[in-house]
Coordinates of C-alpha atoms in Angstrom, one line a residue:
M14 CA -45.9 -33.8 4.8
L15 CA -44.3 -32.8 8.1
A16 CA -40.9 -33.8 6.9
A17 CA -41.3 -31.8 3.7
I18 CA -42.5 -28.7 5.7
A19 CA -39.6 -29.0 8.1
G20 CA -37.1 -29.3 5.1
I21 CA -38.6 -26.2 3.4
A22 CA -38.5 -24.3 6.7
A23 CA -34.9 -25.2 7.3
Y24 CA -34.0 -24.2 3.7
G25 CA -35.7 -20.9 4.2
V26 CA -33.8 -20.2 7.5
V27 CA -30.5 -21.0 5.8
A28 CA -31.3 -18.9 2.7
Y29 CA -32.3 -16.0 5.0
R30 CA -29.1 -16.1 6.9
D31 CA -27.0 -16.3 3.8
T32 CA -28.8 -13.5 1.9
A33 CA -26.8 -10.3 1.6
I34 CA -28.9 -7.6 3.1
E35 CA -27.5 -4.2 2.1
A36 CA -28.8 -0.7 2.8
F37 CA -27.7 0.3 -0.7
P38 CA -27.7 -2.7 -3.1
D39 CA -24.5 -2.9 -5.1
V40 CA -25.4 -2.8 -8.8
T41 CA -22.0 -1.7 -10.1
N42 CA -20.3 -3.4 -13.0
I43 CA -17.2 -5.5 -12.8
Q44 CA -14.4 -3.1 -12.7
V45 CA -10.6 -3.4 -12.6
N46 CA -8.6 -0.3 -11.6
V47 CA -5.0 0.2 -12.6
I48 CA -2.8 2.6 -10.6
A49 CA 0.6 3.8 -11.6
Q50 CA 2.8 6.4 -9.9
M51 CA 5.6 8.5 -11.3
P52 CA 6.4 11.1 -8.6
G53 CA 7.3 14.6 -9.6
Q54 CA 6.0 14.5 -13.2
A55 CA 3.3 16.8 -14.6
P56 CA 0.0 15.4 -15.9
E57 CA 1.2 15.9 -19.5
E58 CA 4.2 13.7 -18.9
I59 CA 2.1 11.1 -17.0
E60 CA -0.3 11.0 -20.0
R61 CA 2.5 10.6 -22.5
Q62 CA 4.8 8.2 -20.7
V63 CA 2.5 6.1 -18.5
T64 CA -1.2 6.4 -19.3
I65 CA -1.0 6.0 -23.1
P66 CA 1.4 3.0 -23.0
L67 CA -0.9 1.3 -20.5
E68 CA -4.0 2.0 -22.6
R69 CA -2.3 0.5 -25.7
V70 CA -1.6 -2.8 -24.1
L71 CA -5.0 -3.0 -22.3
N72 CA -7.0 -2.4 -25.5
G73 CA -8.8 -5.5 -26.6
T74 CA -8.9 -7.1 -23.1
P75 CA -11.5 -10.0 -23.3
G76 CA -14.9 -9.0 -21.8
M77 CA -14.0 -5.3 -21.5
I78 CA -16.8 -2.9 -22.6
Q79 CA -15.4 0.4 -21.5
M80 CA -12.0 2.0 -20.6
R81 CA -11.6 5.4 -18.9
S82 CA -8.4 7.1 -17.7
E83 CA -7.2 10.1 -15.8
S84 CA -3.7 11.6 -15.6
L85 CA -2.9 13.6 -12.5
F86 CA 0.3 15.1 -11.0
G87 CA 2.5 12.0 -10.5
L88 CA -0.4 9.6 -10.8
S89 CA -2.1 7.6 -13.6
L90 CA -5.5 6.0 -13.1
I91 CA -7.3 3.7 -15.5
W92 CA -10.7 2.1 -15.0
L93 CA -11.7 -1.0 -17.0
T94 CA -15.4 -2.0 -17.0
F95 CA -16.4 -5.6 -18.0
D96 CA -19.6 -7.4 -18.8
D97 CA -21.8 -8.4 -15.9
G98 CA -21.1 -12.1 -16.5
T99 CA -17.3 -11.8 -16.4
D100 CA -15.5 -13.5 -13.5
G101 CA -13.8 -10.7 -11.5
Y102 CA -10.7 -12.8 -10.6
R103 CA -10.2 -13.9 -14.3
A104 CA -10.5 -10.3 -15.4
R105 CA -7.8 -9.2 -12.9
N106 CA -5.5 -12.0 -14.0
I107 CA -5.8 -11.0 -17.7
V108 CA -5.1 -7.4 -16.8
T109 CA -2.1 -8.3 -14.8
E110 CA -0.7 -10.3 -17.7
K111 CA -1.2 -7.5 -20.1
L112 CA 0.5 -4.9 -17.8
Q113 CA 3.8 -6.9 -18.1
E114 CA 3.8 -5.9 -21.8
A115 CA 3.7 -2.1 -21.3
D116 CA 6.8 -0.1 -22.1
L117 CA 7.1 2.2 -19.1
P118 CA 9.9 4.4 -17.7
D119 CA 12.3 2.9 -15.1
G120 CA 10.8 2.7 -11.7
V121 CA 7.2 2.8 -12.7
Q122 CA 5.3 -0.3 -11.5
P123 CA 1.6 -0.4 -12.3
R124 CA -0.6 -2.3 -9.8
L125 CA -4.3 -3.2 -9.4
A126 CA -6.5 -1.4 -6.9
P127 CA -8.2 -3.7 -4.3
D128 CA -11.0 -5.9 -5.4
D129 CA -13.8 -3.7 -3.9
T130 CA -16.7 -1.7 -5.3
P131 CA -17.7 2.0 -5.0
L132 CA -20.2 0.9 -2.4
G133 CA -17.8 -1.3 -0.5
E134 CA -17.1 0.9 2.5
I135 CA -18.4 -1.1 5.5
Y136 CA -16.5 0.2 8.5
Q137 CA -15.0 3.5 9.5
Y138 CA -13.0 4.2 12.6
H139 CA -10.5 6.6 14.1
L140 CA -7.6 6.2 16.6
V141 CA -6.9 8.8 19.3
S142 CA -4.6 8.8 22.3
D143 CA -3.5 11.3 25.0
R144 CA -0.1 9.6 25.5
H145 CA 1.1 9.2 21.9
T146 CA 2.1 11.5 19.1
P147 CA 0.3 11.5 15.7
E148 CA 3.4 9.8 14.3
Q149 CA 3.2 6.9 16.8
I150 CA -0.6 6.5 16.2
R151 CA -0.2 6.3 12.5
S152 CA 2.6 3.7 12.9
E153 CA 0.2 1.7 15.1
Q154 CA -2.5 2.0 12.4
E155 CA -0.1 0.9 9.6
W156 CA 1.6 -2.0 11.3
N157 CA -0.9 -3.5 13.7
V158 CA -4.6 -2.3 13.3
S159 CA -4.6 -2.6 9.5
R160 CA -2.9 -5.9 9.6
I161 CA -5.5 -7.5 11.9
L162 CA -8.4 -6.1 10.0
R163 CA -7.1 -7.4 6.7
Q164 CA -7.3 -10.9 8.2
V165 CA -11.1 -10.7 8.4
G166 CA -12.8 -12.7 5.7
G167 CA -14.3 -10.6 3.0
V168 CA -12.1 -7.5 3.7
A169 CA -10.4 -6.2 0.5
D170 CA -8.3 -3.5 2.0
V171 CA -7.9 -0.9 4.7
V172 CA -7.3 2.7 3.7
N173 CA -5.5 4.9 6.1
F174 CA -5.7 8.7 6.6
G175 CA -4.3 11.2 9.0
G176 CA -1.3 11.2 11.3
F177 CA 2.3 11.4 10.2
L178 CA 4.2 8.8 8.2
K179 CA 7.6 8.4 9.8
E180 CA 10.7 9.0 7.7
I181 CA 14.5 9.5 8.2
H182 CA 15.6 12.6 6.4
V183 CA 19.3 12.9 5.3
L184 CA 20.0 16.7 5.1
V185 CA 23.1 17.0 2.9
D186 CA 25.5 19.9 3.3
P187 CA 26.5 20.7 -0.3
S188 CA 29.8 22.4 0.7
R189 CA 31.0 19.4 2.7
L190 CA 29.9 17.1 -0.1
L191 CA 31.9 19.1 -2.6
A192 CA 34.9 19.3 -0.3
H193 CA 35.2 15.5 -0.3
G194 CA 34.7 15.2 -4.1
L195 CA 31.4 13.5 -3.8
D196 CA 28.0 14.0 -5.5
L197 CA 24.4 13.5 -4.4
Q198 CA 24.0 10.3 -6.5
S199 CA 26.9 8.6 -4.9
L200 CA 25.5 9.3 -1.5
C201 CA 22.0 7.9 -2.5
D202 CA 23.7 4.8 -4.0
A203 CA 25.7 4.2 -0.8
V204 CA 22.6 4.5 1.5
A205 CA 20.7 2.1 -0.8
R206 CA 23.5 -0.5 -0.8
T207 CA 24.0 -0.5 2.9
N208 CA 20.5 -1.5 3.9
Q209 CA 20.5 -5.1 2.9
N210 CA 21.6 -8.6 4.1
V211 CA 23.7 -10.9 2.0
G212 CA 24.4 -14.6 2.1
G213 CA 27.8 -16.3 1.9
G214 CA 26.9 -20.0 1.5
F215 CA 28.2 -22.6 3.9
L216 CA 31.3 -23.3 5.9
K217 CA 32.3 -26.8 6.7
H218 CA 33.1 -27.4 10.4
G219 CA 33.7 -31.1 11.0
D220 CA 30.5 -33.0 10.4
Q221 CA 28.5 -29.8 10.4
E222 CA 27.8 -26.9 8.1
L223 CA 27.7 -23.3 9.3
V224 CA 25.6 -20.8 7.4
I225 CA 27.4 -17.6 6.5
R226 CA 25.5 -14.4 6.2
G227 CA 26.2 -10.7 6.4
V228 CA 23.8 -8.6 8.5
G229 CA 23.4 -5.2 7.0
Y230 CA 19.8 -4.1 7.7
L231 CA 19.6 -0.7 9.4
R232 CA 18.2 -1.0 12.9
D233 CA 18.8 2.6 14.1
P234 CA 18.8 5.9 12.3
H235 CA 22.3 6.6 13.5
E236 CA 23.6 3.6 11.5
I237 CA 22.8 5.5 8.4
G238 CA 25.4 8.1 9.4
E239 CA 28.0 5.4 9.7
T240 CA 27.7 4.4 6.1
V241 CA 31.0 4.7 4.3
L242 CA 31.1 6.8 1.1
K243 CA 34.8 6.7 0.3
N244 CA 38.3 6.4 1.8
E245 CA 40.7 9.3 1.9
G246 CA 44.2 8.2 2.7
G247 CA 42.8 5.3 4.8
T248 CA 40.3 7.5 6.6
P249 CA 36.7 6.6 5.8
V250 CA 34.3 9.4 4.8
T251 CA 30.8 8.6 6.1
V252 CA 27.3 9.9 5.5
G253 CA 27.5 11.6 8.9
D254 CA 30.5 13.7 7.7
V255 CA 28.5 15.3 4.9
A256 CA 24.9 15.3 6.1
T257 CA 22.7 15.6 9.2
L258 CA 20.1 12.9 10.0
V259 CA 16.7 13.9 11.2
V260 CA 13.8 11.7 12.3
S261 CA 10.9 13.4 10.6
Y262 CA 7.7 12.6 8.6
M263 CA 6.5 12.6 5.0
P264 CA 5.1 16.0 3.9
R265 CA 1.3 15.8 3.9
R266 CA -1.4 17.8 2.1
G267 CA -4.1 17.7 4.7
N268 CA -5.2 16.2 8.0
V269 CA -8.2 14.4 9.6
G270 CA -10.2 16.0 12.4
Y271 CA -12.9 14.5 14.7
N272 CA -15.1 16.7 17.0
D273 CA -12.7 18.9 18.9
R274 CA -9.6 17.0 17.9
L275 CA -7.7 18.6 15.1
D276 CA -5.5 15.6 14.1
V277 CA -6.6 12.0 14.4
T278 CA -5.8 8.8 12.4
E279 CA -8.7 7.3 10.5
G280 CA -9.3 4.0 8.7
F281 CA -11.8 2.7 6.1
V282 CA -12.5 -1.0 5.8
L283 CA -13.4 -1.9 2.2
L284 CA -15.6 -5.0 1.4
R285 CA -14.4 -7.5 -1.2
R286 CA -16.7 -7.8 -4.2
A287 CA -19.6 -10.2 -3.9
R288 CA -19.2 -10.7 -0.1
T289 CA -21.9 -10.3 2.6
P290 CA -21.3 -6.9 4.3
R291 CA -23.3 -7.9 7.4
R292 CA -21.0 -10.7 8.4
C293 CA -17.8 -8.9 7.5
S294 CA -18.9 -5.8 9.5
R295 CA -19.7 -7.8 12.6
E296 CA -16.4 -9.7 12.4
S297 CA -14.5 -6.4 11.8
T298 CA -16.1 -4.9 14.9
K299 CA -15.1 -7.9 17.0
R300 CA -11.5 -7.8 15.7
S301 CA -11.1 -4.1 16.2
G302 CA -12.6 -4.3 19.7
S303 CA -10.2 -7.0 20.8

């Protein structure tokens, strides 16, 4: 009797520790969200060229009970709802396979949203600093903080807001471009080709082999200006001869404020579906604090 009582008590303790205790129980259906971007296009063009082709190939997905879509400026969103008994990972695999059949414009790559739920926001934080610019703080958030938080078990994704996304802007002078007989497309192609490494196989050296590789990754903004566009009588014409390079940031449509600070960087940690938020939240707090 004592052994049976001890066993039941131990089982109860383990069950209590493993029970997902949530302030708002997640009763949402199994959903798979498809996101596709086509920058610069109006909602009518997004609907015609992206949303409708995706809907055609996603129709008839096994286990799907509802499909909704929305076409915005440069953005297509499709929500697929499945039966409660459907395995979420199997549904995502089937949707991924069907997306490969869609006939979409060049450059449009549909992808799946993180495997979270509408109630999956478990941690919210912001970064501030008196010694760094909003651009530097956002870079820290993108490259370090988010990467560490994504390593926590049960975290589906980290969504970033605020700050400035660093960019290198090539400001082209049309008159100088025309004087050298060049067009904007040739300049874009040259910049795209120059930022890559290439391999050259092996070179025999006695009993050894030496690996041959060409290093072409851009390490400094000024190296973009040294990219050769064409030769005129043996004199190279570079990007710096027809354009000005400026370290700037991506145009944004809003900012994040906190108390008396008008511009901070903010992050949202999203919980993976069917995971225990209490454990993930505690682990996220430890990781972010360290």
